[in-house]
Structures are given as C-alpha cells and as structure tokens.
Short mmCIF file of C-alpha atoms and ligand atoms in Angstrom, two decimals:
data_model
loop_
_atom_site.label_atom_id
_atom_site.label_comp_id
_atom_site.label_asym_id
_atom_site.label_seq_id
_atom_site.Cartn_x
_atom_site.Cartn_y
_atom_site.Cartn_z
CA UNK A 9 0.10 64.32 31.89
CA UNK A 10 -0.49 60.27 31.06
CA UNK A 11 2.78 58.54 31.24
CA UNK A 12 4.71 57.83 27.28
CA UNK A 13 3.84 54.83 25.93
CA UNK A 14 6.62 51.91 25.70
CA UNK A 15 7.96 50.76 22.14
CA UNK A 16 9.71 47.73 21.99
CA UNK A 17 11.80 46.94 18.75
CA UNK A 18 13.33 44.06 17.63
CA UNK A 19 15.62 44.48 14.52
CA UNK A 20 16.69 41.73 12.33
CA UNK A 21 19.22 41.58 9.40
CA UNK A 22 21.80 44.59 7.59
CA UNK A 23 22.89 47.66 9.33
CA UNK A 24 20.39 48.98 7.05
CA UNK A 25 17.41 47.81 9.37
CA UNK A 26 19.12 49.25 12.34
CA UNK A 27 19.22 53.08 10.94
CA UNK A 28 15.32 51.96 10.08
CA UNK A 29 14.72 50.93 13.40
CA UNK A 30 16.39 54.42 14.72
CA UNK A 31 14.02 55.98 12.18
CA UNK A 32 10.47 54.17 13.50
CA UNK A 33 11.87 55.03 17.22
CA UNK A 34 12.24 58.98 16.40
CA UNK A 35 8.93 59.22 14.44
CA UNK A 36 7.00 57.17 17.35
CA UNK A 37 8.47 59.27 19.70
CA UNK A 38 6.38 62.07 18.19
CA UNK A 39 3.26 60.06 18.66
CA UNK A 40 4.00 60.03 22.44
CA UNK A 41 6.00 56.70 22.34
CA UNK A 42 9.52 56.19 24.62
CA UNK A 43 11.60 53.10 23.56
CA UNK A 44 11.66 50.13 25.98
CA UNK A 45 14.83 46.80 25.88
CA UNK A 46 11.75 44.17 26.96
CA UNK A 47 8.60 43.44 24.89
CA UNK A 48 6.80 42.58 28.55
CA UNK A 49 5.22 45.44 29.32
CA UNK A 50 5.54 47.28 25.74
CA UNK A 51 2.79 49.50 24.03
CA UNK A 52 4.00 49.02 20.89
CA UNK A 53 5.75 45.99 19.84
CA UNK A 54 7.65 46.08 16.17
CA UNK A 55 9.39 43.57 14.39
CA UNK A 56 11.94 45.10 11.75
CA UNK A 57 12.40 41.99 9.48
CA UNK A 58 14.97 40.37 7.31
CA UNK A 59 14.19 38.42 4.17
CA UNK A 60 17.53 37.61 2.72
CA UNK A 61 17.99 34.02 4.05
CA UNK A 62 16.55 31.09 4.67
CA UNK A 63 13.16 30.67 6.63
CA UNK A 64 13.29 34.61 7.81
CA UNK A 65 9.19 34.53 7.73
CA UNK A 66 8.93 31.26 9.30
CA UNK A 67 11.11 32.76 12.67
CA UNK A 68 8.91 36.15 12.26
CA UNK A 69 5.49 34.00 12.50
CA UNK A 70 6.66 31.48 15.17
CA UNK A 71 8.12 35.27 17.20
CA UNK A 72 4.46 36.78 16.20
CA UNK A 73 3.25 33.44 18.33
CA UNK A 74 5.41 34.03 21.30
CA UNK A 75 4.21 37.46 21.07
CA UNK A 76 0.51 36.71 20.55
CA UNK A 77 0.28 36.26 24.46
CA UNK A 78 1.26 39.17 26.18
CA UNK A 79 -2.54 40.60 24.90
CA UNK A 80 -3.77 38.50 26.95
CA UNK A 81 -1.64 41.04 29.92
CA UNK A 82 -2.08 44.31 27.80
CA UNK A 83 -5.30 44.39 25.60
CA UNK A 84 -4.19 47.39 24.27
CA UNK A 85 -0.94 46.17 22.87
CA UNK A 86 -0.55 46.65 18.72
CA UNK A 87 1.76 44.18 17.23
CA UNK A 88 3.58 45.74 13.75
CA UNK A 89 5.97 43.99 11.33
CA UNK A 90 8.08 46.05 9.22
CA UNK A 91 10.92 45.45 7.12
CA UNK A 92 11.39 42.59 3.82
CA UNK A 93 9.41 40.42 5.52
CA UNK A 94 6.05 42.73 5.47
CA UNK A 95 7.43 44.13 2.25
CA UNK A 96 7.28 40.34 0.72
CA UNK A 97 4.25 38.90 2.89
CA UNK A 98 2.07 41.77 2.79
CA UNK A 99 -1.53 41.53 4.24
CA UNK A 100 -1.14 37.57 4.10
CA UNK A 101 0.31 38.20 7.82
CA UNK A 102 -2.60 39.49 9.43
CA UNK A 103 -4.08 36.43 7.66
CA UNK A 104 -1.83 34.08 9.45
CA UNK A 105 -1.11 35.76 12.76
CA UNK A 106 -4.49 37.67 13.07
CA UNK A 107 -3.01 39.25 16.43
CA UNK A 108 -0.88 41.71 13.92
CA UNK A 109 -2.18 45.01 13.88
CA UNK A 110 0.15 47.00 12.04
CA UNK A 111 2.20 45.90 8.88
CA UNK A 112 4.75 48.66 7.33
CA UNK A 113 7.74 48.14 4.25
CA UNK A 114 10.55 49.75 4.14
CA UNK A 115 9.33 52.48 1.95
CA UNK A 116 6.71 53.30 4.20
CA UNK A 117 8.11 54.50 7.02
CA UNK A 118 7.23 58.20 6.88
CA UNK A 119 3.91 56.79 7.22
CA UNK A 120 4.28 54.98 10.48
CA UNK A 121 2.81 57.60 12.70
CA UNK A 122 -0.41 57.50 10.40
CA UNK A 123 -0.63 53.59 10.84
CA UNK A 124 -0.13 53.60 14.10
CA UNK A 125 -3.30 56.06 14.67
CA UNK A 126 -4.99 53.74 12.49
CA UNK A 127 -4.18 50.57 14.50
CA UNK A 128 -5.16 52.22 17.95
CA UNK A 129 -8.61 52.72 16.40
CA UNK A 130 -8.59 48.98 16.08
CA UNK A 131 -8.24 48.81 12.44
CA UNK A 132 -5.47 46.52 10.30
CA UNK A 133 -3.02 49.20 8.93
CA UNK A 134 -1.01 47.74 6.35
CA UNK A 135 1.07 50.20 3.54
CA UNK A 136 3.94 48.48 1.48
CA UNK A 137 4.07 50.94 -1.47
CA UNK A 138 7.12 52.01 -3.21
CA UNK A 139 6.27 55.65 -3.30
CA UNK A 140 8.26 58.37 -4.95
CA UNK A 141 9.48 60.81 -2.16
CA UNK A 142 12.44 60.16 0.00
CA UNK A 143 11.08 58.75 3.30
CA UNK A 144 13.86 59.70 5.44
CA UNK A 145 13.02 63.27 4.60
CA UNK A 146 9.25 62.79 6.00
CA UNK A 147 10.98 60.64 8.71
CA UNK A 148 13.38 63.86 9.95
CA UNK A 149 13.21 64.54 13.55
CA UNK A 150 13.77 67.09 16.14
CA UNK A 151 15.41 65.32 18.61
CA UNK A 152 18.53 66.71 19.25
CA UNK A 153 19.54 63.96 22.00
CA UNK A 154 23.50 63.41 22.60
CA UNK A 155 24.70 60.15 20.15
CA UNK A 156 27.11 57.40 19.93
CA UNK A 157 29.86 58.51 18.62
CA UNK A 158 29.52 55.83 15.47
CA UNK A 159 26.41 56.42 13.08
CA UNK A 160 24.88 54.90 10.64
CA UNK A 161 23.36 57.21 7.00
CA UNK A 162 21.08 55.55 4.81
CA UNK A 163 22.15 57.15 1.63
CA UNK A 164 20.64 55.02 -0.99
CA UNK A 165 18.45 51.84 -1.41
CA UNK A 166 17.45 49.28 -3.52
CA UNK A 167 19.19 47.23 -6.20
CA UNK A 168 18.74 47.07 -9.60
CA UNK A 169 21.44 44.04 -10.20
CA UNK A 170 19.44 41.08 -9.70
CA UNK A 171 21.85 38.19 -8.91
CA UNK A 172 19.87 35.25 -9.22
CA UNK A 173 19.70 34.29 -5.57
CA UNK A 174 19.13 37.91 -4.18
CA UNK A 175 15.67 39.42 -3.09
CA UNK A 176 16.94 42.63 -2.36
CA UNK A 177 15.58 43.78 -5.92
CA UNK A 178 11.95 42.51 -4.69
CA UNK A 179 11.55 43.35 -1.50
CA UNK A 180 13.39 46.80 -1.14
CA UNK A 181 12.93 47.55 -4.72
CA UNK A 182 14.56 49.56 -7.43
CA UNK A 183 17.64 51.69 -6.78
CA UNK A 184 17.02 55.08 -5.49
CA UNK A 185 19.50 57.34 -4.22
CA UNK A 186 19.10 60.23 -1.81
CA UNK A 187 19.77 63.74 -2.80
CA UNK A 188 23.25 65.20 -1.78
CA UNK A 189 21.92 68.13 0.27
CA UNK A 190 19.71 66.08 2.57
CA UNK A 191 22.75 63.81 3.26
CA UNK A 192 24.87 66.79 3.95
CA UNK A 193 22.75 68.33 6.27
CA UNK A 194 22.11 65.27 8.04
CA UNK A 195 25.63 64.48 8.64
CA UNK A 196 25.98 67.72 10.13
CA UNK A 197 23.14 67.12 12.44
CA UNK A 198 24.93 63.66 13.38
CA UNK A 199 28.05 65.60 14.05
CA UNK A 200 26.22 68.40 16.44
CA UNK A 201 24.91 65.45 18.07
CA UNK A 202 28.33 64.01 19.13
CA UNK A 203 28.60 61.68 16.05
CA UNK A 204 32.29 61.22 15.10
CA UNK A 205 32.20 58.51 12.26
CA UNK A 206 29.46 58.09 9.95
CA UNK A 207 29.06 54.75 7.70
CA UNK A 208 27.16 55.65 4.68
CA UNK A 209 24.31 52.72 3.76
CA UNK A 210 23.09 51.12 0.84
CA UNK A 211 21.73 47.83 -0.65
CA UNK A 212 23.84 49.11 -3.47
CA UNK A 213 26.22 51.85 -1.82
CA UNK A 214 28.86 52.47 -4.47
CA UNK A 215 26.22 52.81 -7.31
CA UNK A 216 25.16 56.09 -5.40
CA UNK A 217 24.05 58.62 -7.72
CA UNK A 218 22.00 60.88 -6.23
CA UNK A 219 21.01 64.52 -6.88
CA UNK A 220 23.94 67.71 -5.92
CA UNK A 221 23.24 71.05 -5.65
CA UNK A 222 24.52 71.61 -8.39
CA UNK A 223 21.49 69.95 -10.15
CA UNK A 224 24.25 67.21 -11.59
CA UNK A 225 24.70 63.12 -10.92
CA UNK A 226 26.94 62.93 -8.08
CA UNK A 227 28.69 59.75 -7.25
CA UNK A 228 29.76 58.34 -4.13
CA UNK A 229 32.98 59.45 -4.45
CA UNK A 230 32.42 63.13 -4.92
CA UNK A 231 29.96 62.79 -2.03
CA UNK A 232 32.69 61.75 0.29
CA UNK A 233 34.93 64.24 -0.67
CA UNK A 234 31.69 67.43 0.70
CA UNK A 235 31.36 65.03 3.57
CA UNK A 236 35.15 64.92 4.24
CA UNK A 237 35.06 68.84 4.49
CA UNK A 238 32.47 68.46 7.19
CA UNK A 239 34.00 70.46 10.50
CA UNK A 240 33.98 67.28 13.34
CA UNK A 241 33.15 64.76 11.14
CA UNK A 242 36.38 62.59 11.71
CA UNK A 243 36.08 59.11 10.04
CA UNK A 244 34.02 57.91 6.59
CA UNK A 245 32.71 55.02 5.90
CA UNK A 246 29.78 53.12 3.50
CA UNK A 247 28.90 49.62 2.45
CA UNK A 248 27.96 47.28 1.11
CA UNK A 249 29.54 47.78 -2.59
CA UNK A 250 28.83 46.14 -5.78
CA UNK A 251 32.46 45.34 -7.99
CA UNK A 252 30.94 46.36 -10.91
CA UNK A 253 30.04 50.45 -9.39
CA UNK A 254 33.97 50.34 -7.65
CA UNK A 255 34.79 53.74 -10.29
CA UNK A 256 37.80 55.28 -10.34
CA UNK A 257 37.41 58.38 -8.39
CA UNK A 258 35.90 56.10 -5.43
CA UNK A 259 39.33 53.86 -5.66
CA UNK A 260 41.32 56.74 -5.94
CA UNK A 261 39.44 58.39 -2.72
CA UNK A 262 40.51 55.49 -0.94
CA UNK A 263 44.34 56.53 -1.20
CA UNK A 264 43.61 60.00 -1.30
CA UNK A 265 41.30 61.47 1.35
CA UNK A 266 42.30 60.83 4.63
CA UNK A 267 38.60 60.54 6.73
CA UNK A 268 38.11 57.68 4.17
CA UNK A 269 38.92 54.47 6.67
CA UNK A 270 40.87 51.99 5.04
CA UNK A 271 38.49 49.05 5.10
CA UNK A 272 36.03 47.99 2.20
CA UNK A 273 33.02 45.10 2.10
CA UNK A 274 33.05 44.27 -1.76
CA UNK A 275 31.17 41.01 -1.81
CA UNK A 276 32.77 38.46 -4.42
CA UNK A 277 30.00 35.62 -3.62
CA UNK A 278 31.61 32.72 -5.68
CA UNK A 279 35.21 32.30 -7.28
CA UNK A 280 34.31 29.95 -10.16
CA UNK A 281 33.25 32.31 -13.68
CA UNK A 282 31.05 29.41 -14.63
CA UNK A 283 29.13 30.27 -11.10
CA UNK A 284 29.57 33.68 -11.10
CA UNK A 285 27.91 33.89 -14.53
CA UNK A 286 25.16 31.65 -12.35
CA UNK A 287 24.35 34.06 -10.01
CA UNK A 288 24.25 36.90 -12.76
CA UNK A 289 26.86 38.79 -11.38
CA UNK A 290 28.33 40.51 -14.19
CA UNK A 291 31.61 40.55 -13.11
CA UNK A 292 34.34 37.75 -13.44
CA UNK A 293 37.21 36.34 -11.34
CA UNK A 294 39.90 38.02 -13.14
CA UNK A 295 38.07 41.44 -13.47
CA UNK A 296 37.36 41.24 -9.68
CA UNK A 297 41.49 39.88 -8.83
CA UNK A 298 42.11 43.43 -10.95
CA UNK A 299 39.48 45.62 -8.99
CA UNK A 300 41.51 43.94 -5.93
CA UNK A 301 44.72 44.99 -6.96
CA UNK A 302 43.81 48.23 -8.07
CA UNK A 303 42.40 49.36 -4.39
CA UNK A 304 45.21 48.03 -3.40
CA UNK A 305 47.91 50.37 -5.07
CA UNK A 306 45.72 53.07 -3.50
CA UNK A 307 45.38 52.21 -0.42
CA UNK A 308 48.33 49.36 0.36
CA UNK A 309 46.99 48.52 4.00
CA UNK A 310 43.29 48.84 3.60
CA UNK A 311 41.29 45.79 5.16
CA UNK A 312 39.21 43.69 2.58
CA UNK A 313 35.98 42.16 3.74
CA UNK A 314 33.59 39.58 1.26
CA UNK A 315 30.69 37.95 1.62
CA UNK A 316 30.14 34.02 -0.17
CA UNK A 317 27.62 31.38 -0.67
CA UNK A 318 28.46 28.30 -1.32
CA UNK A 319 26.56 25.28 -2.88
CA UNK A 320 24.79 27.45 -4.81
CA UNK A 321 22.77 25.24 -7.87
CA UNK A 322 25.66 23.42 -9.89
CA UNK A 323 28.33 24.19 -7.78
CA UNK A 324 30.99 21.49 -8.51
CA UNK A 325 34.01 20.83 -5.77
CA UNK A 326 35.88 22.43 -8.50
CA UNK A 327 34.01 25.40 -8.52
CA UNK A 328 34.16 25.63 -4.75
CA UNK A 329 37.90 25.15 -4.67
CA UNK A 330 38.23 27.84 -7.01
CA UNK A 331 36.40 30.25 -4.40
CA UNK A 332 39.12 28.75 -1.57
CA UNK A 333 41.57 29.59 -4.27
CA UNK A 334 40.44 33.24 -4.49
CA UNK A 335 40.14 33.65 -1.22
CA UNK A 336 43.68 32.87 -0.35
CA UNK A 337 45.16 35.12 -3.10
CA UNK A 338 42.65 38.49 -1.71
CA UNK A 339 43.53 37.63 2.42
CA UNK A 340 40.04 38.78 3.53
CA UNK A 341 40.97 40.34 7.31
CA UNK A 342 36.56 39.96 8.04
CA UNK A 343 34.01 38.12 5.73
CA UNK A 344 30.44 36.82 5.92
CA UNK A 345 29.51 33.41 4.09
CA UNK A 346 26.63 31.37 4.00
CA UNK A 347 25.08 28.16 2.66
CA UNK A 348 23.01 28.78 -0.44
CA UNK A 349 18.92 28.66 0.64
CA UNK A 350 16.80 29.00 -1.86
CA UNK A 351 14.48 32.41 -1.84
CA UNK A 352 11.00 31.89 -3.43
CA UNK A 353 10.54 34.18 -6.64
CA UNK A 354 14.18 34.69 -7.27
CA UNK A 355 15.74 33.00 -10.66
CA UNK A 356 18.05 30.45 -8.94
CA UNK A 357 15.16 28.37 -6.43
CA UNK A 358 13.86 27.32 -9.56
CA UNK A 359 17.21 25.53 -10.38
CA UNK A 360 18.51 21.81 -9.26
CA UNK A 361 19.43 22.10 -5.59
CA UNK A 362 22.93 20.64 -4.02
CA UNK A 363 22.23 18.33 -1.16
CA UNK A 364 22.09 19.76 2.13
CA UNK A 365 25.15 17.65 3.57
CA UNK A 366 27.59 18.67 0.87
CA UNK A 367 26.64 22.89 1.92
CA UNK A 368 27.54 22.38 5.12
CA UNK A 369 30.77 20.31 4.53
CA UNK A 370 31.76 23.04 2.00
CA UNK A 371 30.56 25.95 4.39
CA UNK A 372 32.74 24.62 7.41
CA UNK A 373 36.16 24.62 4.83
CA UNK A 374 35.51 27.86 3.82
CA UNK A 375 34.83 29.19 6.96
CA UNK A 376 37.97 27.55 8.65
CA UNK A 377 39.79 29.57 5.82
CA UNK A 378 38.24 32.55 6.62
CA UNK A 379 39.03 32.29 10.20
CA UNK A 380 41.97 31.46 9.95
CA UNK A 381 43.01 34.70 7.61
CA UNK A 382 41.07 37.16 9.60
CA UNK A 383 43.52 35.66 12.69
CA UNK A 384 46.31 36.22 10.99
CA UNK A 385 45.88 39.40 9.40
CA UNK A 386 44.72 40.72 13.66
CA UNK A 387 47.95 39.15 14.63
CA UNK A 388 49.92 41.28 12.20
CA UNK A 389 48.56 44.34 14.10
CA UNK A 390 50.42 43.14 17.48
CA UNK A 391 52.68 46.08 17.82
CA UNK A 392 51.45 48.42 15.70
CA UNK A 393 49.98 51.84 16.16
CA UNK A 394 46.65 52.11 15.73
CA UNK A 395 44.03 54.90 15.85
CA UNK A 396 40.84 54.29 18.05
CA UNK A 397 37.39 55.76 17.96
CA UNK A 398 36.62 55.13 21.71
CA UNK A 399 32.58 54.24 21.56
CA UNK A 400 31.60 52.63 25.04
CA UNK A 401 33.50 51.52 28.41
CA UNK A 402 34.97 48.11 28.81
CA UNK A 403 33.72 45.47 30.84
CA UNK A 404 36.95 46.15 33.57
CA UNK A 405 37.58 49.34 35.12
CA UNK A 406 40.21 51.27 33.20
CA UNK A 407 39.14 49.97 29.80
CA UNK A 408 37.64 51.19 27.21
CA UNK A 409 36.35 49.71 23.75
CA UNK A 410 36.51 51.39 20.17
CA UNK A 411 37.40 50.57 16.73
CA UNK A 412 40.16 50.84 14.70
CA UNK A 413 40.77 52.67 11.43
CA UNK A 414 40.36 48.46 10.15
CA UNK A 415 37.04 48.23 11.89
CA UNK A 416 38.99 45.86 14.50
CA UNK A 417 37.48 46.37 17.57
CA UNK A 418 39.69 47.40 20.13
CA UNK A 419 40.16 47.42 23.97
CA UNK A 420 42.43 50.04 25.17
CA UNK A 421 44.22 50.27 28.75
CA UNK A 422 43.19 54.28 29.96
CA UNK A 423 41.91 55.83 33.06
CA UNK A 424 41.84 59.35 31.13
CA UNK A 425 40.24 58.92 27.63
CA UNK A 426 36.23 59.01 27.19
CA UNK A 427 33.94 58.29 24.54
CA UNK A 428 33.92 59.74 21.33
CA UNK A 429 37.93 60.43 21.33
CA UNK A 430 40.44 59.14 18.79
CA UNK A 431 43.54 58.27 20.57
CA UNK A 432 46.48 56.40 19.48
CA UNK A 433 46.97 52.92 20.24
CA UNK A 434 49.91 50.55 20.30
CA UNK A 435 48.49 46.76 19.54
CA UNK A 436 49.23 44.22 22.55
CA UNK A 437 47.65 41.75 21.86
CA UNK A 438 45.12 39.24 19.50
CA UNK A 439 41.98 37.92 20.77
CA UNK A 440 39.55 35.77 18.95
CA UNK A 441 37.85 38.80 17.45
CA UNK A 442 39.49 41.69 19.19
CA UNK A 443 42.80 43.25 19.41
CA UNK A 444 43.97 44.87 23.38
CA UNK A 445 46.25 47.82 23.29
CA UNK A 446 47.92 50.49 25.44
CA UNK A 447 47.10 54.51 25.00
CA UNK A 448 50.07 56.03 23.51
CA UNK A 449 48.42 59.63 23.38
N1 5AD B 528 21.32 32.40 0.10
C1 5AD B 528 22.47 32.58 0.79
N2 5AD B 528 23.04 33.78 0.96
C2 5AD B 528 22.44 34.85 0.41
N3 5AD B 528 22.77 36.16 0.41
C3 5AD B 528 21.83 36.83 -0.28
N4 5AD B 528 20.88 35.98 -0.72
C4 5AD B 528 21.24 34.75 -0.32
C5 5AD B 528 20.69 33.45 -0.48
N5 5AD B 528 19.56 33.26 -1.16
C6 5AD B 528 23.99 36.68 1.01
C7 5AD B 528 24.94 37.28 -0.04
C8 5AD B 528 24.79 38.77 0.19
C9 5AD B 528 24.54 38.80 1.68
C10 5AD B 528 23.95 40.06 2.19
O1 5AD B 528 23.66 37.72 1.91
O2 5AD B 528 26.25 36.85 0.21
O3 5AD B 528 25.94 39.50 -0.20
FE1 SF4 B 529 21.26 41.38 -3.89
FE2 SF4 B 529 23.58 42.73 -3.67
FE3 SF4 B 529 23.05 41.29 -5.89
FE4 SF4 B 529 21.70 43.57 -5.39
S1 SF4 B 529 23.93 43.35 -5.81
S2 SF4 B 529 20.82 41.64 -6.10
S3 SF4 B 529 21.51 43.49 -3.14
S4 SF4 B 529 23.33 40.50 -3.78
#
C-alpha cells in the first residue's frame, strides 16, 4: 500500500468557506488524500479564498509566493486556489503565479477530484462555471467519521440583492437554494455522526426557497420547523439574513419553536436612509427599527448581531452619527464592522471615495460602541442560567468550553460533563469575550 497523500488547506473568509473546505477535504479523501495542519510537507496545498474586502487577491498572490518554494522540497507538490478569489481571477492566476496548478470556484467543487487528476498529469486545471446541479450533492461522502458536536449546512448560495459595495452577486453568483430533502437527509447524517447543533448557511440564508417534497416553495421557516422534528438534533441555527427576506413565519419561529437559538445576524450596514438608499439596500431605517421590534416581541431575549461599513462614498458625520444612533437604540450583544474598500466591478468603486484618515477615525467610534454594548449585554448574563453545548476541553483541567443558547462562548467548571452535552450553567463571570460558569446539572 503507498502511504495517503497530505492535503493542506488554508480557509479564508465566511463560515461558508469553512463547510467548503470540509467539502474539498471529504472528496480528496476519495482520491487517496489525508488532511495535514502544516503546508511543509503537503501533497496538495489549497487556498479557499475570500473576495469580500479589501486587497483579498493581493494576500492570496503574495501567500502563492511564500508557497512557490516548497517545490523546490517536493516537485510533486500541486498548488490550487479555490474560493471568490479563483471565482473572480480566473486563469489570470496561473498567469501571475505560474507555480498554480489547480484553480476551482465555488460552484465547482464536485469537480475537484477530476482537476486534481488533471493537475497530477501536469496540466493547468482551471473550472469556474456556474453549473446547474447542486454541487454538494456530487460532493456527498461516505465517511461516517465521529463530528464536533457544532456543524455547519450550506443550504443556499448566492445573492441576487446587489448592494452596491457587495461582490457576493459576482463571484458566488445568483441565488440558488438547495432542495429540502437533501438538507434533511444531511442533517440526519450530521446527527448520526455526533452533530448536536447545526447552523444553516447562506450568502442569502433567509431568502431560502428551495424545493420540498411536496414539489412546493418552501421557506426557511417551514424548513426549520422538519429540521426541528429531527430525533438528536438539539439546537438550530442559520445566517447571514437579509431584512428585507425576515417573513413572518421565520419571526414567528423565533418565539415559537424551541431548537430555534435565540440569536440572529441581520446585517443593517449603515443607519443614514440617504446611505442606505447608497448601498441599494432596499430597506430603510425605520422599516429595519420595526423588523427589530417585531423579533423582538417574539423572542424578548434573543441576541442581535449586525454587520456595518462605514465611510462608504458620501458618508457625511451626520450620516455616520445616525448609524451610532441606531446602534444604541438595537443594543447589538456581537457585530462585525469594517471600513468601506472599494471592490473593482461593483457600482459604488466607481463613486467619490472618503479619505482614508476619516474611515479609520469613524471605524474606531463605532467600534468602541460596539464593544462596549456587547460588554454590557455579557455582563447582564452574570448570574443567570444558561444552557451550554459543551464542544471541546478547556485549556485547565476541569474545564470545559461550549456555547450558549446566545452564541456566548462559555467556560464551565466540571470534572463529569463531556463533549457534545447540554448542561445547565449558572453565569460567574464576564471576560473580554467569554462568560465562566459553574455546572448546575
Ligand atoms: N467594504 C467593506 N465591507 C464590506 N462588506 C461587504 N463588502 C464590503 C466592502 N466592499 C461587509 C458587509 C457584509 C460583510 C460580510 O462584509 O458588512 O455584510
Ligand atoms: Fe452582498 Fe449580502 Fe448585499 Fe447580497 S445582501 S449583495 S451578499 S451584502
């Protein structure tokens, strides 16, 4: 027998990319290939790549440079990019970094094993098609090996919204949902595996609309409930959702079935109407301080998360200060925010651009906000009851980490419990970005 060949994957970007990379691993696997933490020594060497911000193919070329060398060890190494990156580059990689062998989008996967024959022949493979069928259906794999007890399900992709500073729409293309069945079955897989919690994925989650049994639309709400009646699965989640696709039987779900965790990532971006209208968001301060208020008569303690850019083109201090304003009448408990950067091909690079100094001024205020909230909204928990999905040991004996119904991760006092249970917590104490507690079951 000749020993597996090593793959070594680094991901970049969403959670998206990371159920992607778990993909490429499985189907390699099948061409003989064992995954390996160090790119010294690899086989195989894949870059999953990120496009959504600033100078994402500029790190990916000077990486591919780093990388270049360790031929010189291995002559045999193959070099692949995948992700938005080889989506939105294309063959002009091999071009620039010649010692790239391999270069896959994201709707290509299914097609990985095929490139990867093709490389070891010593060709170029390159496919970044948008084909038809469902790649994660071509991508399906026998392992049955033990899992974390947290998983990720890609259950639709793509985005058909177009804010003006997004390339999502470009690089991972129009929206496509995944039919109900194949979700099902997979989350039942996950579950015989040891999975406990499953966060559903999309570009675009909440505009889910994929195909039921029944031969009808389903939405993401009515998928939720079939998942909820899956036997083991214990905890629901999905993101990232769009304001405008938050319908009422997904809001409702929220107060209404209980594996539904009470946390939610519903972006706002800006706070200013003028700016919103901007980025083509479709949706406007007040209609989003409604949505807000909505959720939150269904579900009175769930934890809101955002994401924001600031100094995007015309952005006045006014505008900003209305997105400081917005932010301290929602209390975000967790958000994401970033300094505008131009993407090439999207409506908004074309536009006047703020100076660089006044971004990051803006960014630091805004993110001293949102620090500050997320603290207080953790302390709040101290003495509380909490449940926790244990997923790995501490770094002390006798302590264990997990996550809380709020995503807050959590380290818990117990020389009994073990991974994958749900145990009840009372809150101790407030860390920077974690909570301690003591096991009170
Ligand atoms: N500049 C800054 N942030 C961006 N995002 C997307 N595109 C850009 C850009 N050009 C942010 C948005 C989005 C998150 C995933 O990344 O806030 O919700
Ligand atoms: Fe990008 Fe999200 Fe807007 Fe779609 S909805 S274009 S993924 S920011």
């Amino acid at each position: 027998m000749t020993a597996p060949k090593k793959l070594f994957v680094k991901t970049y970007g969403c959670q998206m990319n990371v159920y992607d990379s778990e993909r490429m691993v499985e189907a390699l696997g099948e061409s003989g290939y064992v995954e390996t933490d160090t790119p010294e020594g690899a086989d195989m060497i894949l870059l999953n790549t990120c496009h959504i911000r600033e100078k994402a193919a500029e790190k990916v070329y000077s990486e591919l440079g780093r990388l270049k060398a360790l031929k010189l060890d291995n002559p045999d190494l193959k070099i692949g990019v995948a992700g938005c990156v080889a989506q939105a580059e294309g063959r002009e990689i091999m071009r620039r970094q010649p010692a790239v062998d391999l270069v896959v989008g994201p709707q290509s996967y299914h097609r990985l094993a095929e490139l990867e024959a093709r490389a070891q022949t010593g060709k170029k493979a390159i496919d970044t098609d948008f084909p038809e069928e469902d790649k994660f259906e071509k991508l399906k794999s026998r392992p049955k090996a033990k899992r974390a007890p947290a998983a990720f399900l890609t259950v639709q992709e793509g985005c058909d919204k177009f804010c003006a500073f997004c390339v999502v729409p470009y690089t991972r293309g129009a929206e496509v949902s995944r039919p109900v069945d194949r979700i099902l079955q997979e989350a039942r897989e996950l579950v015989e595996r040891g999975v406990r919690e499953i966060t559903l994925l999309g570009q675009n989650v909440n505009a889910y609309h994929g195909t039921g049994h029944d031969d009808t639309e389903w939405s993401l709400a009515r998928l939720i409930w079939a998942l909820d009646k899956v036997d083991g699965l214990e905890r629901i989640r999905f993101t990232t959702s769009h304001p405008n696709d938050m319908t009422d039987d997904l809001i409702e779900a929220h107060g209404t079935c209980s594996k539904l965790m009470p946390y939610l990532h519903l972006p706002v971006q800006a706070g200013s109407d003028k700016i919103l209208k901007r980025m083509n968001r479709s949706h406007t301060r007040e209609s989003y301080m409604r949505l807000i208020e909505r959720i939150r008569e269904a579900r009175p303690d769930i934890l809101l998360s955002g994401d924001f850019i600031v100094g995007f083109p015309e952005e006045t201090e006014e505008d900003f200060e209305a997105t400081l304003d917005l932010i301290r009448t929602v209390r975000f408990g967790q958000a994401y925010s970033f300094k505008y950067s131009t993407r090439p091909g999207t409506p908004a690079a074309e536009r006047d651009q703020l100076p660089e100094d006044i971004k990051t001024e803006r960014l630091h205020r805004l993110q001293n906000l949102l620090a500050q909230q997320q603290k207080s909204i953790q302390d709040e928990m101290v003495g509380k009851t909490v449940n926790v999905l244990l997923e790995r040991e501490g770094r002390f004996a006798g302590q264990m980490v997990g996550k809380s119904e709020y995503l807050h991760a959590v380290h818990v006092n117990t020389e009994t419990a073990k991974v994958g249970d749900i145990c009840q917590v009372r809150i101790t104490q407030s860390n920077r970005n974690s909570l301690n507690g003591d096991l009170i079951s």
